[in-house]
C-alpha cells in the first residue's frame, strides 16, 4: 500500500528545501532539480505539488510572511504598549535561527521581485503588512501631536536597516545590538518631543 503524504506538510517541506538551497547556494541555484534533490524527491514528485518553478518560489516566499504573521498573532494581547511593541518587533528581526533564515530568504527574493511580477506582488504585500504593523504600533505609543505616518516610516526603515545589516554582518549587528537599538527607538517614541523652532 502506498504511503499517504499530507500535501500541506510536503509543500512546506519543499519550501524549506528552497530556503536551504537559497541560503547555501543562492537564489539562482534554486532550480526545480536542485530543490527536488535537496528535499530527497524526484522532479516528477515535486511537480505533483508545484507545477512550475514560479509557483514553488512564490510559495516559499509566502511561507516567510505566514511564519511572521502567525508568530505575531500568537503574542498575548494587551499589556503595556511599549512591551507589546518590543515583542512584536522582535518577531520581525533576525534574532534566532528561524528568523535569520526568513530574513535571508526574504532579502534574496526581494531582488528577484524586481523582474518577477508574482514575486513583486507578494513582496509588496509583505511590505504593506509591515508598514501597517509599524503604523499600528506607533499610533499606540506616540503623542497625538506627532505624525503617525512619519513615525511609521521611520520605524519601518529602522527595521529594514537592521535586517539588512544583520544579514551582511551578523558578527556586528547581533541580536543584542538589534534589541538595544529597538529599545532606544521605542524610548524615543515615548518621550515627549521637544518643540523645534
Coordinates of N, CA and C in Angstrom, one line a residue:
X1 N 0.9 -1.2 0.0 CA 0.0 0.0 0.0 C 0.9 1.2 0.0
X2 N 0.6 2.2 -0.9 CA 1.5 3.4 -1.0 C 1.3 4.3 0.3
X3 N 2.4 4.9 0.6 CA 2.5 5.8 1.8 C 1.6 7.0 1.5
X4 N 0.8 7.4 2.5 CA 0.0 8.6 2.4 C 0.8 9.8 2.9
X5 N 0.8 10.8 2.1 CA 1.6 12.0 2.4 C 0.6 13.2 2.5
X6 N 0.8 13.9 3.6 CA 0.0 15.1 3.8 C 0.5 16.2 2.8
X7 N -0.4 16.6 1.9 CA 0.1 17.6 0.9 C 0.6 18.9 1.5
X8 N -0.1 19.4 2.5 CA 0.3 20.6 3.1 C 1.7 20.5 3.8
X9 N 1.9 19.4 4.4 CA 3.2 19.2 5.0 C 4.3 19.0 3.9
X10 N 4.0 18.3 2.9 CA 5.0 18.2 1.8 C 5.3 19.5 1.1
X11 N 4.3 20.3 0.9 CA 4.6 21.6 0.3 C 5.4 22.5 1.2
X12 N 5.2 22.4 2.5 CA 6.0 23.1 3.5 C 7.5 22.6 3.5
X13 N 7.6 21.3 3.4 CA 9.0 20.7 3.3 C 9.7 21.2 2.1
X14 N 9.0 21.3 1.0 CA 9.6 21.7 -0.3 C 10.0 23.2 -0.2
X15 N 9.2 24.0 0.5 CA 9.5 25.4 0.7 C 10.8 25.5 1.6
X16 N 10.9 24.7 2.6 CA 12.0 24.7 3.4 C 13.3 24.2 2.7
X17 N 13.1 23.3 1.7 CA 14.2 22.9 0.8 C 14.7 24.1 0.0
X18 N 13.7 24.9 -0.5 CA 14.0 26.1 -1.3 C 14.9 27.0 -0.4
X19 N 14.4 27.2 0.8 CA 15.2 28.1 1.8 C 16.6 27.6 1.9
X20 N 16.8 26.3 2.1 CA 18.1 25.8 2.3 C 19.0 26.0 1.1
X21 N 18.5 25.8 -0.1 CA 19.2 26.0 -1.3 C 19.6 27.5 -1.4
X22 N 18.6 28.3 -1.2 CA 18.8 29.8 -1.4 C 19.9 30.2 -0.4
X23 N 19.8 29.8 0.8 CA 20.8 30.3 1.9 C 22.2 29.7 1.6
X24 N 22.3 28.5 1.1 CA 23.6 27.9 0.9 C 24.2 28.2 -0.4
X25 N 23.4 28.2 -1.5 CA 23.9 28.3 -2.9 C 23.5 29.6 -3.6
X26 N 22.5 30.3 -3.1 CA 22.0 31.5 -3.8 C 20.7 31.2 -4.5
X27 N 19.9 32.2 -4.7 CA 18.6 32.0 -5.4 C 18.7 31.5 -6.8
X28 N 19.8 31.9 -7.5 CA 20.0 31.4 -8.9 C 20.1 29.9 -9.0
X29 N 20.4 29.2 -7.9 CA 20.6 27.8 -7.9 C 19.3 27.0 -7.4
X30 N 18.3 27.8 -7.1 CA 17.1 27.1 -6.6 C 16.2 26.6 -7.7
X31 N 16.8 25.8 -8.6 CA 16.0 25.2 -9.7 C 15.1 24.1 -9.2
X32 N 14.2 23.7 -10.0 CA 13.3 22.6 -9.6 C 14.2 21.3 -9.3
X33 N 15.2 21.1 -10.1 CA 16.1 19.9 -10.0 C 16.8 20.0 -8.6
X34 N 17.4 21.1 -8.3 CA 18.2 21.3 -7.1 C 17.3 21.2 -5.9
X35 N 16.1 21.8 -5.9 CA 15.2 21.8 -4.8 C 14.7 20.3 -4.6
X36 N 14.4 19.6 -5.7 CA 13.9 18.3 -5.5 C 15.0 17.4 -4.9
X37 N 16.2 17.6 -5.3 CA 17.4 16.8 -4.8 C 17.5 17.2 -3.3
X38 N 17.4 18.4 -2.9 CA 17.5 18.9 -1.5 C 16.5 18.2 -0.7
X39 N 15.3 18.1 -1.2 CA 14.1 17.5 -0.5 C 14.1 16.0 -0.5
X40 N 15.0 15.4 -1.3 CA 15.0 14.0 -1.4 C 13.9 13.4 -2.3
X41 N 13.4 14.2 -3.3 CA 12.3 13.8 -4.1 C 12.8 13.8 -5.6
X42 N 12.0 13.1 -6.4 CA 12.3 13.2 -7.9 C 11.6 14.5 -8.3
X43 N 12.1 15.0 -9.5 CA 11.4 16.2 -10.1 C 10.0 16.0 -10.3
X44 N 9.6 14.8 -10.8 CA 8.2 14.4 -11.0 C 7.4 14.6 -9.8
X45 N 7.9 14.1 -8.6 CA 7.2 14.2 -7.4 C 7.0 15.7 -7.0
X46 N 8.1 16.5 -7.1 CA 8.0 17.9 -6.8 C 6.9 18.5 -7.7
X47 N 6.8 18.2 -8.9 CA 5.9 18.8 -9.9 C 4.4 18.4 -9.5
X48 N 4.3 17.3 -8.7 CA 2.9 17.0 -8.3 C 2.4 18.1 -7.3
X49 N 3.3 18.8 -6.6 CA 2.9 19.8 -5.7 C 3.0 21.2 -6.2
X50 N 3.9 21.4 -7.1 CA 4.1 22.7 -7.7 C 4.4 22.5 -9.2
X51 N 3.4 23.0 -10.1 CA 3.5 22.7 -11.5 C 4.7 23.5 -12.1
X52 N 5.0 24.6 -11.5 CA 6.1 25.5 -12.1 C 7.1 25.9 -11.0
X53 N 8.2 26.3 -11.5 CA 9.2 26.9 -10.5 C 8.7 28.2 -9.9
X54 N 8.0 29.0 -10.7 CA 7.4 30.2 -10.2 C 6.4 29.9 -9.0
X55 N 5.6 28.9 -9.1 CA 4.7 28.5 -8.0 C 5.5 28.1 -6.8
X56 N 6.5 27.4 -7.0 CA 7.4 26.9 -5.9 C 8.0 28.1 -5.2
X57 N 8.6 29.0 -6.0 CA 9.2 30.2 -5.4 C 8.3 31.1 -4.7
X58 N 7.1 31.3 -5.3 CA 6.1 32.1 -4.6 C 5.6 31.5 -3.3
X59 N 5.4 30.2 -3.3 CA 5.0 29.6 -2.1 C 6.1 29.7 -1.0
X60 N 7.4 29.5 -1.4 CA 8.5 29.6 -0.5 C 8.6 31.0 0.2
X61 N 8.3 32.1 -0.6 CA 8.3 33.4 -0.1 C 7.1 33.7 0.8
X62 N 6.0 33.1 0.4 CA 4.8 33.3 1.2 C 5.0 32.7 2.6
X63 N 5.7 31.6 2.7 CA 6.0 31.0 3.9 C 6.7 31.9 4.9
X64 N 7.5 32.8 4.4 CA 8.1 33.8 5.3 C 7.0 34.7 5.9
X65 N 6.1 35.2 5.1 CA 5.1 36.1 5.5 C 4.2 35.3 6.5
X66 N 3.8 34.1 6.2 CA 2.9 33.3 7.0 C 3.6 33.1 8.4
X67 N 4.8 32.7 8.4 CA 5.5 32.4 9.7 C 5.5 33.6 10.6
X68 N 5.9 34.8 10.1 CA 5.9 36.0 10.9 C 4.5 36.4 11.4
X69 N 3.5 36.3 10.5 CA 2.1 36.6 10.8 C 1.6 35.7 11.9
X70 N 1.9 34.5 11.9 CA 1.4 33.5 12.9 C 2.1 33.8 14.2
X71 N 3.4 34.1 14.2 CA 4.1 34.4 15.5 C 3.5 35.7 16.1
X72 N 3.3 36.7 15.3 CA 2.7 37.9 15.9 C 1.3 37.7 16.4
X73 N 0.5 36.9 15.7 CA -0.9 36.6 16.1 C -0.9 35.8 17.4
X74 N 0.2 35.0 17.7 CA 0.2 34.2 18.9 C 0.7 35.0 20.1
X75 N 1.1 36.2 19.9 CA 1.6 37.0 21.1 C 0.4 37.4 21.9
X76 N 0.6 37.4 23.2 CA -0.5 37.7 24.1 C -0.9 39.2 23.9
X77 N -2.2 39.4 23.8 CA -2.7 40.8 23.6 C -2.6 41.6 24.9
X78 N -2.8 42.9 24.7 CA -2.9 43.8 25.8 C -1.5 44.0 26.5
X79 N -1.6 44.5 27.7 CA -0.4 44.8 28.5 C 0.2 46.2 28.1
X80 N 1.3 46.5 28.6 CA 2.0 47.7 28.3 C 2.3 47.9 26.8
X81 N 1.8 49.0 26.2 CA 2.1 49.1 24.7 C 3.5 49.0 24.3
X82 N 4.4 49.6 25.1 CA 5.8 49.6 24.8 C 6.4 48.1 24.9
X83 N 6.0 47.4 25.9 CA 6.4 46.0 25.9 C 5.9 45.2 24.8
X84 N 4.6 45.4 24.5 CA 4.0 44.7 23.3 C 4.7 45.0 22.0
X85 N 5.0 46.3 21.9 CA 5.7 46.7 20.6 C 7.1 46.0 20.6
X86 N 7.8 46.0 21.7 CA 9.1 45.3 21.7 C 8.9 43.8 21.3
X87 N 7.9 43.2 21.8 CA 7.7 41.7 21.4 C 7.3 41.6 20.0
X88 N 6.5 42.4 19.4 CA 6.1 42.4 18.0 C 7.3 42.6 17.1
X89 N 8.1 43.7 17.5 CA 9.3 44.0 16.6 C 10.3 42.9 16.7
X90 N 10.4 42.2 17.8 CA 11.4 41.1 17.9 C 11.0 40.0 16.9
X91 N 9.7 39.8 16.6 CA 9.3 38.8 15.6 C 9.7 39.2 14.2
X92 N 10.0 40.4 14.0 CA 10.3 40.9 12.7 C 11.8 41.0 12.4
X93 N 12.6 40.7 13.4 CA 14.1 40.8 13.2 C 14.8 39.5 13.3
X94 N 15.9 39.3 12.7 CA 16.6 38.0 12.7 C 17.3 37.7 14.0
X95 N 16.6 37.4 15.0 CA 17.1 37.2 16.4 C 17.5 35.8 16.7
X96 N 17.0 34.8 15.9 CA 17.3 33.4 16.1 C 17.5 32.7 14.7
X97 N 17.7 31.4 14.8 CA 18.0 30.7 13.5 C 16.8 30.8 12.5
X98 N 15.6 30.6 13.1 CA 14.4 30.6 12.2 C 14.2 32.0 11.6
X99 N 14.3 33.0 12.4 CA 14.1 34.4 11.8 C 15.3 34.8 10.9
X100 N 16.5 34.3 11.2 CA 17.6 34.6 10.3 C 17.4 34.0 9.0
X101 N 16.8 32.7 8.9 CA 16.5 32.1 7.7 C 15.5 32.9 6.9
X102 N 14.4 33.3 7.6 CA 13.4 34.1 6.9 C 14.0 35.3 6.4
X103 N 14.8 36.0 7.1 CA 15.4 37.3 6.7 C 16.2 37.1 5.4
X104 N 17.1 36.1 5.4 CA 18.0 35.8 4.3 C 17.2 35.5 3.0
X105 N 16.1 34.6 3.2 CA 15.3 34.3 2.1 C 14.5 35.5 1.6
X106 N 14.0 36.3 2.5 CA 13.3 37.5 2.1 C 14.1 38.4 1.3
X107 N 15.4 38.6 1.8 CA 16.3 39.5 1.1 C 16.6 39.0 -0.3
X108 N 16.9 37.7 -0.4 CA 17.2 37.1 -1.7 C 16.1 37.3 -2.7
X109 N 14.8 37.0 -2.2 CA 13.7 37.1 -3.1 C 13.3 38.5 -3.5
X110 N 13.7 39.5 -2.6 CA 13.4 40.9 -2.9 C 14.1 41.3 -4.2
X111 N 15.3 40.9 -4.4 CA 16.0 41.2 -5.6 C 15.3 40.6 -6.8
X112 N 14.9 39.3 -6.7 CA 14.2 38.7 -7.8 C 12.9 39.3 -8.1
X113 N 12.2 39.9 -7.1 CA 10.9 40.5 -7.3 C 11.0 41.7 -8.2
X114 N 12.1 42.2 -8.5 CA 12.3 43.4 -9.4 C 11.9 43.0 -10.8
X115 N 12.0 41.7 -11.2 CA 11.7 41.2 -12.5 C 10.7 40.2 -12.6
X116 N 10.1 39.7 -11.5 CA 9.1 38.7 -11.4 C 7.8 39.2 -10.9
X117 N 6.8 39.4 -11.7 CA 5.6 40.1 -11.3 C 4.9 39.3 -10.1
X118 N 4.9 38.0 -10.1 CA 4.2 37.3 -9.0 C 5.0 37.6 -7.7
X119 N 6.3 37.5 -7.7 CA 7.1 37.8 -6.5 C 7.0 39.2 -6.1
X120 N 6.9 40.1 -7.1 CA 6.7 41.6 -6.8 C 5.4 41.8 -6.0
X121 N 4.3 41.2 -6.5 CA 3.1 41.4 -5.8 C 3.1 40.9 -4.3
X122 N 3.8 39.7 -4.1 CA 4.0 39.2 -2.8 C 4.9 40.0 -2.0
X123 N 6.0 40.5 -2.6 CA 6.9 41.4 -1.8 C 6.1 42.7 -1.4
X124 N 5.3 43.2 -2.3 CA 4.5 44.4 -1.9 C 3.5 44.2 -0.8
X125 N 2.9 43.0 -0.9 CA 2.0 42.6 0.2 C 2.7 42.5 1.5
X126 N 3.9 42.0 1.5 CA 4.7 41.9 2.8 C 5.1 43.3 3.2
X127 N 5.5 44.1 2.3 CA 5.9 45.5 2.6 C 4.7 46.3 3.2
X128 N 3.6 46.2 2.6 CA 2.4 46.9 3.1 C 2.0 46.4 4.5
X129 N 2.1 45.0 4.7 CA 1.7 44.5 6.0 C 2.7 45.0 7.1
X130 N 4.0 45.0 6.8 CA 5.0 45.5 7.7 C 4.7 47.0 8.0
X131 N 4.5 47.8 7.0 CA 4.2 49.2 7.3 C 2.9 49.4 8.1
X132 N 1.9 48.5 7.9 CA 0.7 48.6 8.7 C 1.0 48.3 10.2
X133 N 1.8 47.2 10.4 CA 2.2 46.9 11.8 C 2.9 48.0 12.4
X134 N 3.9 48.7 11.7 CA 4.6 49.8 12.2 C 3.7 50.9 12.6
X135 N 2.7 51.2 11.7 CA 1.8 52.3 12.0 C 0.9 52.0 13.2
X136 N 0.5 50.8 13.3 CA -0.3 50.4 14.5 C 0.4 50.5 15.8
X137 N 1.7 50.1 15.8 CA 2.5 50.2 17.0 C 2.8 51.7 17.4
X138 N 3.2 52.5 16.4 CA 3.5 53.9 16.8 C 2.2 54.6 17.2
X139 N 1.1 54.3 16.6 CA -0.1 55.0 17.0 C -0.4 54.8 18.4
X140 N -0.1 53.6 18.9 CA -0.3 53.3 20.4 C 0.7 54.0 21.3
X141 N 1.8 54.4 20.7 CA 2.9 54.9 21.5 C 3.1 56.4 21.5
X142 N 2.9 57.0 20.4 CA 3.3 58.4 20.3 C 2.3 59.4 20.8
X143 N 2.8 60.6 21.1 CA 2.0 61.7 21.4 C 1.1 62.0 20.2
X144 N -0.2 62.3 20.4 CA -1.0 62.6 19.2 C -0.6 63.7 18.4
X145 N 0.3 64.6 18.9 CA 0.8 65.7 18.1 C 1.8 65.3 17.0
X146 N 2.3 64.1 17.2 CA 3.3 63.6 16.3 C 2.6 63.0 15.1
X147 N 3.3 62.9 14.0 CA 2.7 62.4 12.7 C 2.9 60.9 12.7
X148 N 1.8 60.1 12.8 CA 2.0 58.6 12.8 C 2.5 58.0 11.5
X149 N 2.2 58.7 10.4 CA 2.7 58.1 9.1 C 4.3 58.3 9.1
X150 N 4.7 59.5 9.5 CA 6.2 59.7 9.5 C 6.9 58.8 10.5
X151 N 6.3 58.6 11.7 CA 6.9 57.7 12.7 C 6.9 56.3 12.2
X152 N 5.8 55.9 11.5 CA 5.7 54.5 11.0 C 6.8 54.3 9.9
X153 N 7.0 55.3 9.1 CA 8.1 55.3 8.1 C 9.4 55.1 8.7
X154 N 9.7 55.9 9.8 CA 11.0 55.8 10.5 C 11.2 54.4 11.1
X155 N 10.1 53.9 11.7 CA 10.3 52.6 12.3 C 10.5 51.5 11.3
X156 N 9.7 51.6 10.2 CA 9.9 50.6 9.1 C 11.3 50.7 8.5
X157 N 11.8 51.8 8.3 CA 13.2 52.0 7.8 C 14.2 51.4 8.8
X158 N 14.0 51.6 10.1 CA 14.9 51.1 11.1 C 14.9 49.6 11.1
X159 N 13.7 49.0 11.0 CA 13.6 47.5 10.9 C 14.3 47.0 9.7
X160 N 14.0 47.6 8.5 CA 14.7 47.1 7.3 C 16.2 47.3 7.4
X161 N 16.7 48.4 7.9 CA 18.1 48.6 8.0 C 18.7 47.6 8.9
X162 N 18.1 47.3 10.1 CA 18.7 46.3 11.0 C 18.7 44.9 10.3
X163 N 17.6 44.6 9.6 CA 17.6 43.3 9.0 C 18.7 43.1 7.9
X164 N 18.9 44.2 7.1 CA 19.9 44.1 6.1 C 21.3 44.0 6.7
X165 N 21.5 44.9 7.7 CA 22.8 44.9 8.4 C 23.1 43.5 9.1
X166 N 22.1 42.9 9.7 CA 22.3 41.6 10.4 C 22.6 40.5 9.3
X167 N 22.0 40.6 8.1 CA 22.3 39.6 7.1 C 23.7 39.8 6.6
X168 N 24.2 41.1 6.5 CA 25.5 41.3 5.9 C 26.6 41.1 7.0
X169 N 26.4 41.5 8.2 CA 27.4 41.4 9.3 C 26.8 41.0 10.6
X170 N 26.4 39.7 10.6 CA 25.8 39.2 11.9 C 26.7 39.2 13.1
X171 N 28.0 39.3 12.8 CA 29.0 39.4 13.9 C 29.0 40.8 14.5
X172 N 28.5 41.8 13.8 CA 28.5 43.2 14.3 C 27.0 43.5 14.8
X173 N 26.1 43.3 13.9 CA 24.7 43.5 14.3 C 24.0 42.3 14.8
X174 N 24.4 42.0 16.1 CA 24.0 40.8 16.8 C 22.6 41.0 17.3
X175 N 21.9 39.9 17.8 CA 20.6 40.1 18.4 C 20.6 41.1 19.5
X176 N 21.6 41.1 20.4 CA 21.6 42.1 21.5 C 21.7 43.5 20.9
X177 N 22.5 43.7 19.9 CA 22.6 45.1 19.3 C 21.2 45.5 18.8
X178 N 20.6 44.6 18.0 CA 19.3 44.9 17.5 C 18.2 45.2 18.5
X179 N 18.2 44.4 19.6 CA 17.3 44.6 20.7 C 17.5 46.0 21.3
X180 N 18.8 46.3 21.5 CA 19.1 47.6 22.2 C 18.7 48.8 21.3
X181 N 18.9 48.7 20.0 CA 18.5 49.7 19.0 C 17.0 49.9 19.1
X182 N 16.3 48.8 19.1 CA 14.8 48.9 19.1 C 14.4 49.5 20.4
X183 N 15.0 49.1 21.5 CA 14.6 49.6 22.9 C 14.8 51.1 22.9
X184 N 16.0 51.6 22.3 CA 16.3 53.0 22.3 C 15.2 53.8 21.4
X185 N 14.9 53.2 20.3 CA 13.9 53.8 19.4 C 12.5 53.9 20.1
X186 N 12.1 52.8 20.8 CA 10.8 52.9 21.5 C 10.8 53.9 22.6
X187 N 11.9 54.0 23.3 CA 12.0 55.0 24.4 C 11.9 56.4 23.8
X188 N 12.5 56.6 22.6 CA 12.5 57.9 21.9 C 11.0 58.2 21.5
X189 N 10.3 57.2 21.0 CA 9.0 57.4 20.6 C 8.1 57.8 21.8
X190 N 8.4 57.2 22.9 CA 7.5 57.5 24.1 C 7.9 58.9 24.7
X191 N 9.0 59.4 24.5 CA 9.5 60.7 25.1 C 8.7 61.8 24.4
X192 N 8.3 62.8 25.2 CA 7.7 64.0 24.6 C 8.7 64.6 23.7
X193 N 8.2 65.0 22.5 CA 9.1 65.6 21.5 C 9.3 67.1 21.9
X194 N 10.5 67.5 21.9 CA 10.9 68.9 22.1 C 10.4 69.8 21.0
X195 N 9.9 70.9 21.3 CA 9.5 71.9 20.2 C 10.7 72.3 19.4
X196 N 10.6 72.2 18.1 CA 11.6 72.7 17.2 C 11.2 74.0 16.6
X197 N 11.9 75.0 16.9 CA 11.6 76.3 16.4 C 12.6 76.7 15.3

